GROMACS .gro file of C-alpha atoms in nm:
model
  221
    1MET     CA    1  -2.983   3.162   3.513
    2THR     CA    2  -2.781   3.197   3.195
    3ASP     CA    3  -2.666   2.907   2.980
    4PRO     CA    4  -2.294   2.834   3.004
    5ALA     CA    5  -2.081   2.948   2.711
    6PRO     CA    6  -2.021   2.675   2.451
    7SER     CA    7  -1.701   2.481   2.502
    8ASN     CA    8  -1.424   2.525   2.245
    9ALA     CA    9  -1.282   2.180   2.315
   10PRO     CA   10  -1.199   1.981   2.002
   11PRO     CA   11  -1.443   1.708   1.894
   12THR     CA   12  -1.387   1.347   1.992
   13SER     CA   13  -1.477   1.219   1.644
   14PRO     CA   14  -1.290   1.310   1.323
   15PHE     CA   15  -1.628   1.356   1.151
   16GLU     CA   16  -1.762   1.598   1.414
   17ALA     CA   17  -1.743   1.972   1.349
   18TYR     CA   18  -1.565   2.195   1.596
   19PRO     CA   19  -1.798   2.393   1.831
   20ALA     CA   20  -1.941   2.735   1.748
   21GLY     CA   21  -1.691   3.014   1.719
   22PRO     CA   22  -1.417   3.116   1.474
   23SER     CA   23  -1.340   2.749   1.400
   24ALA     CA   24  -1.699   2.629   1.360
   25GLU     CA   25  -1.642   2.503   1.006
   26TYR     CA   26  -1.314   2.327   1.088
   27GLN     CA   27  -1.319   1.953   1.030
   28SER     CA   28  -1.053   1.719   1.161
   29TRP     CA   29  -1.117   1.425   0.926
   30PRO     CA   30  -0.902   1.568   0.642
   31LEU     CA   31  -0.605   1.577   0.881
   32VAL     CA   32  -0.666   1.224   1.009
   33PHE     CA   33  -0.736   1.052   0.679
   34GLY     CA   34  -0.508   1.275   0.475
   35GLY     CA   35  -0.217   1.208   0.709
   36ILE     CA   36  -0.271   0.832   0.708
   37SER     CA   37  -0.308   0.832   0.328
   38LEU     CA   38   0.015   1.028   0.289
   39ALA     CA   39   0.200   0.783   0.512
   40ILE     CA   40   0.057   0.486   0.320
   41GLY     CA   41   0.154   0.647  -0.012
   42VAL     CA   42   0.514   0.708   0.091
   43PHE     CA   43   0.550   0.366   0.255
   44GLY     CA   44   0.391   0.196  -0.047
   45MET     CA   45   0.631   0.365  -0.288
   46CYS     CA   46   0.927   0.254  -0.076
   47MET     CA   47   0.798  -0.103  -0.063
   48GLN     CA   48   0.737  -0.103  -0.439
   49GLY     CA   49   1.096   0.005  -0.492
   50ILE     CA   50   1.227  -0.271  -0.265
   51MET     CA   51   1.015  -0.532  -0.444
   52GLY     CA   52   1.136  -0.413  -0.782
   53VAL     CA   53   1.499  -0.435  -0.673
   54SER     CA   54   1.446  -0.780  -0.521
   55VAL     CA   55   1.307  -0.914  -0.851
   56PHE     CA   56   1.520  -0.737  -1.111
   57ALA     CA   57   1.845  -0.720  -0.912
   58ASN     CA   58   1.822  -1.061  -0.747
   59GLY     CA   59   2.137  -1.192  -0.917
   60TRP     CA   60   2.335  -0.881  -0.819
   61MET     CA   61   2.222  -0.904  -0.454
   62MET     CA   62   2.304  -1.274  -0.433
   63GLY     CA   63   2.641  -1.207  -0.593
   64LYS     CA   64   2.716  -0.951  -0.321
   65MET     CA   65   2.657  -1.230  -0.069
   66GLY     CA   66   2.894  -1.457  -0.259
   67MET     CA   67   2.622  -1.683  -0.401
   68GLU     CA   68   2.541  -1.796  -0.752
   69THR     CA   69   2.170  -1.865  -0.789
   70THR     CA   70   1.909  -1.905  -1.060
   71PRO     CA   71   1.741  -1.572  -1.148
   72PRO     CA   72   1.364  -1.533  -1.108
   73PRO     CA   73   1.147  -1.665  -1.393
   74GLU     CA   74   1.079  -1.418  -1.673
   75ILE     CA   75   0.706  -1.425  -1.602
   76MET     CA   76   0.777  -1.293  -1.251
   77LYS     CA   77   0.991  -1.012  -1.388
   78TRP     CA   78   0.736  -0.914  -1.653
   79SER     CA   79   0.440  -0.924  -1.411
   80ALA     CA   80   0.629  -0.723  -1.148
   81GLY     CA   81   0.744  -0.469  -1.407
   82LEU     CA   82   0.401  -0.420  -1.563
   83GLN     CA   83   0.231  -0.382  -1.226
   84SER     CA   84   0.493  -0.128  -1.121
   85LEU     CA   85   0.418   0.078  -1.433
   86VAL     CA   86   0.065   0.122  -1.299
   87ILE     CA   87   0.118   0.120  -0.923
   88VAL     CA   88   0.392   0.386  -0.920
   89PRO     CA   89   0.183   0.654  -1.100
   90ILE     CA   90  -0.124   0.590  -0.885
   91GLY     CA   91   0.102   0.595  -0.579
   92ILE     CA   92   0.219   0.940  -0.682
   93MET     CA   93  -0.148   1.033  -0.725
   94LEU     CA   94  -0.217   0.924  -0.368
   95ILE     CA   95   0.075   1.123  -0.225
   96ALA     CA   96  -0.029   1.437  -0.413
   97GLY     CA   97  -0.395   1.391  -0.326
   98ALA     CA   98  -0.325   1.326   0.042
   99ALA     CA   99  -0.106   1.638   0.064
  100MET     CA  100  -0.385   1.849  -0.089
  101LEU     CA  101  -0.641   1.680   0.135
  102LEU     CA  102  -0.441   1.799   0.436
  103LEU     CA  103  -0.475   2.151   0.294
  104ARG     CA  104  -0.847   2.096   0.234
  105ARG     CA  105  -0.832   2.132  -0.141
  106PRO     CA  106  -1.121   1.971  -0.333
  107LEU     CA  107  -0.881   1.833  -0.595
  108GLY     CA  108  -0.704   1.638  -0.321
  109ALA     CA  109  -1.026   1.456  -0.232
  110ARG     CA  110  -1.086   1.371  -0.599
  111LEU     CA  111  -0.730   1.243  -0.645
  112VAL     CA  112  -0.754   1.021  -0.336
  113LEU     CA  113  -1.090   0.887  -0.455
  114TRP     CA  114  -0.951   0.811  -0.802
  115TRP     CA  115  -0.653   0.641  -0.638
  116ALA     CA  116  -0.883   0.428  -0.423
  117VAL     CA  117  -1.079   0.302  -0.723
  118ALA     CA  118  -0.763   0.236  -0.926
  119ARG     CA  119  -0.597   0.061  -0.631
  120LEU     CA  120  -0.892  -0.175  -0.583
  121VAL     CA  121  -0.873  -0.263  -0.953
  122MET     CA  122  -0.501  -0.335  -0.912
  123VAL     CA  123  -0.574  -0.554  -0.609
  124VAL     CA  124  -0.793  -0.772  -0.828
  125VAL     CA  125  -0.533  -0.773  -1.105
  126GLY     CA  126  -0.257  -0.857  -0.857
  127LEU     CA  127  -0.462  -1.142  -0.713
  128ALA     CA  128  -0.518  -1.288  -1.059
  129VAL     CA  129  -0.152  -1.251  -1.157
  130GLY     CA  130  -0.041  -1.405  -0.828
  131VAL     CA  131  -0.260  -1.711  -0.883
  132ILE     CA  132  -0.138  -1.751  -1.242
  133THR     CA  133   0.229  -1.724  -1.147
  134ILE     CA  134   0.215  -1.920  -0.821
  135LYS     CA  135   0.355  -2.240  -0.974
  136PRO     CA  136   0.671  -2.084  -1.129
  137GLN     CA  137   0.719  -1.881  -0.811
  138ALA     CA  138   0.705  -2.195  -0.598
  139GLU     CA  139   0.940  -2.382  -0.832
  140TRP     CA  140   1.189  -2.095  -0.820
  141SER     CA  141   1.166  -2.077  -0.439
  142VAL     CA  142   1.248  -2.449  -0.412
  143THR     CA  143   1.544  -2.409  -0.650
  144LEU     CA  144   1.666  -2.092  -0.477
  145VAL     CA  145   1.670  -2.249  -0.131
  146ALA     CA  146   1.852  -2.558  -0.259
  147GLU     CA  147   2.115  -2.340  -0.428
  148MET     CA  148   2.152  -2.124  -0.118
  149ARG     CA  149   2.210  -2.436   0.091
  150ASP     CA  150   2.484  -2.549  -0.149
  151ASN     CA  151   2.651  -2.208  -0.141
  152LEU     CA  152   2.635  -2.186   0.239
  153ARG     CA  153   2.766  -2.540   0.271
  154LYS     CA  154   3.067  -2.442   0.058
  155GLN     CA  155   3.121  -2.144   0.286
  156GLY     CA  156   3.163  -2.380   0.581
  157LEU     CA  157   2.822  -2.378   0.748
  158LYS     CA  158   2.717  -2.697   0.919
  159GLU     CA  159   2.414  -2.893   0.798
  160GLU     CA  160   2.200  -2.794   1.097
  161GLN     CA  161   2.274  -2.427   1.027
  162LEU     CA  162   2.139  -2.439   0.673
  163PRO     CA  163   1.790  -2.309   0.589
  164PRO     CA  164   1.533  -2.591   0.563
  165LEU     CA  165   1.437  -2.728   0.225
  166ILE     CA  166   1.103  -2.616   0.080
  167ASP     CA  167   0.831  -2.853  -0.034
  168GLN     CA  168   0.683  -2.725  -0.360
  169GLU     CA  169   0.324  -2.822  -0.283
  170LYS     CA  170   0.345  -2.652   0.055
  171ALA     CA  171   0.509  -2.349  -0.108
  172GLU     CA  172   0.216  -2.321  -0.349
  173ARG     CA  173  -0.039  -2.352  -0.068
  174ASP     CA  174   0.142  -2.096   0.143
  175GLY     CA  175   0.176  -1.870  -0.159
  176ILE     CA  176  -0.199  -1.876  -0.230
  177ARG     CA  177  -0.273  -1.803   0.134
  178ASN     CA  178  -0.026  -1.514   0.144
  179ILE     CA  179  -0.165  -1.368  -0.178
  180ALA     CA  180  -0.519  -1.376  -0.035
  181ILE     CA  181  -0.409  -1.211   0.290
  182ALA     CA  182  -0.210  -0.944   0.107
  183SER     CA  183  -0.501  -0.872  -0.128
  184LEU     CA  184  -0.736  -0.817   0.165
  185ALA     CA  185  -0.482  -0.597   0.341
  186PHE     CA  186  -0.423  -0.384   0.030
  187ALA     CA  187  -0.799  -0.342  -0.021
  188VAL     CA  188  -0.881  -0.213   0.329
  189TRP     CA  189  -0.765   0.149   0.300
  190PRO     CA  190  -0.890   0.215  -0.056
  191ALA     CA  191  -1.232   0.079   0.045
  192ALA     CA  192  -1.229   0.294   0.359
  193MET     CA  193  -1.146   0.607   0.157
  194ILE     CA  194  -1.422   0.537  -0.095
  195LEU     CA  195  -1.674   0.499   0.188
  196LEU     CA  196  -1.548   0.818   0.353
  197LEU     CA  197  -1.531   1.042   0.046
  198THR     CA  198  -1.872   0.937  -0.089
  199ARG     CA  199  -2.050   1.021   0.237
  200GLU     CA  200  -2.287   1.317   0.217
  201LYS     CA  201  -2.113   1.481   0.513
  202ALA     CA  202  -1.773   1.461   0.342
  203LYS     CA  203  -1.922   1.589   0.015
  204ARG     CA  204  -2.064   1.894   0.194
  205ASP     CA  205  -1.731   1.962   0.362
  206ILE     CA  206  -1.544   1.935   0.032
  207ALA     CA  207  -1.794   2.168  -0.135
  208SER     CA  208  -1.738   2.420   0.146
  209TRP     CA  209  -1.363   2.412   0.076
  210ALA     CA  210  -1.431   2.512  -0.284
  211VAL     CA  211  -1.642   2.806  -0.164
  212SER     CA  212  -1.372   2.909   0.084
  213ASN     CA  213  -1.106   2.895  -0.185
  214ALA     CA  214  -1.322   3.096  -0.426
  215THR     CA  215  -1.386   3.369  -0.168
  216GLY     CA  216  -1.025   3.375  -0.054
  217ALA     CA  217  -1.108   3.252   0.297
  218SER     CA  218  -0.890   2.989   0.459
  219PRO     CA  219  -1.064   2.648   0.454
  220THR     CA  220  -0.901   2.574   0.788
  221ALA     CA  221  -1.030   2.889   0.954
   0.00000   0.00000   0.00000
């Protein structure tokens, strides 16, 4: 009785190699993690742009809604601007690295790994900056809501339709909690990519891509 021919069905795990045959060296994890990283990079850049506009163009946006409000404190503008100067370049690094990871280029894996380390550092920096600036942020939030209520009241809204007033102490507590949650959320994917790309299995796969590129063979073959 002869053994049945090996199945060419794809693996159920992204870390599992495809079965024997022409695609034996094919690995699906670069597609899975590269695709997710690319999506995170693009989404993160969009969110960074929105945050920058919300801080630096706050007066313009409020003016478009017919409101005159106090602009954000200077410390918020400076901290947001300085963080953007770092986050935008490393975001570009992630997008480029993820695209090359999809193509199974060793440089892509290195770029994503460098991004992961830099992003974890920025998470710590962002946490520290958030704690330092929480008081002026809370004070500005209280002032902003009060001014918005006045503007909406002048526009004819009834008292029960106005946004509720903010308590500064509660705003500070909520701000600290939100900063902690955001820091954890921002740290998850960089930590996951560091764990993935430093695995011996991933290192062997990446090394095989370099050999395939050097010999002219397709790394996805």
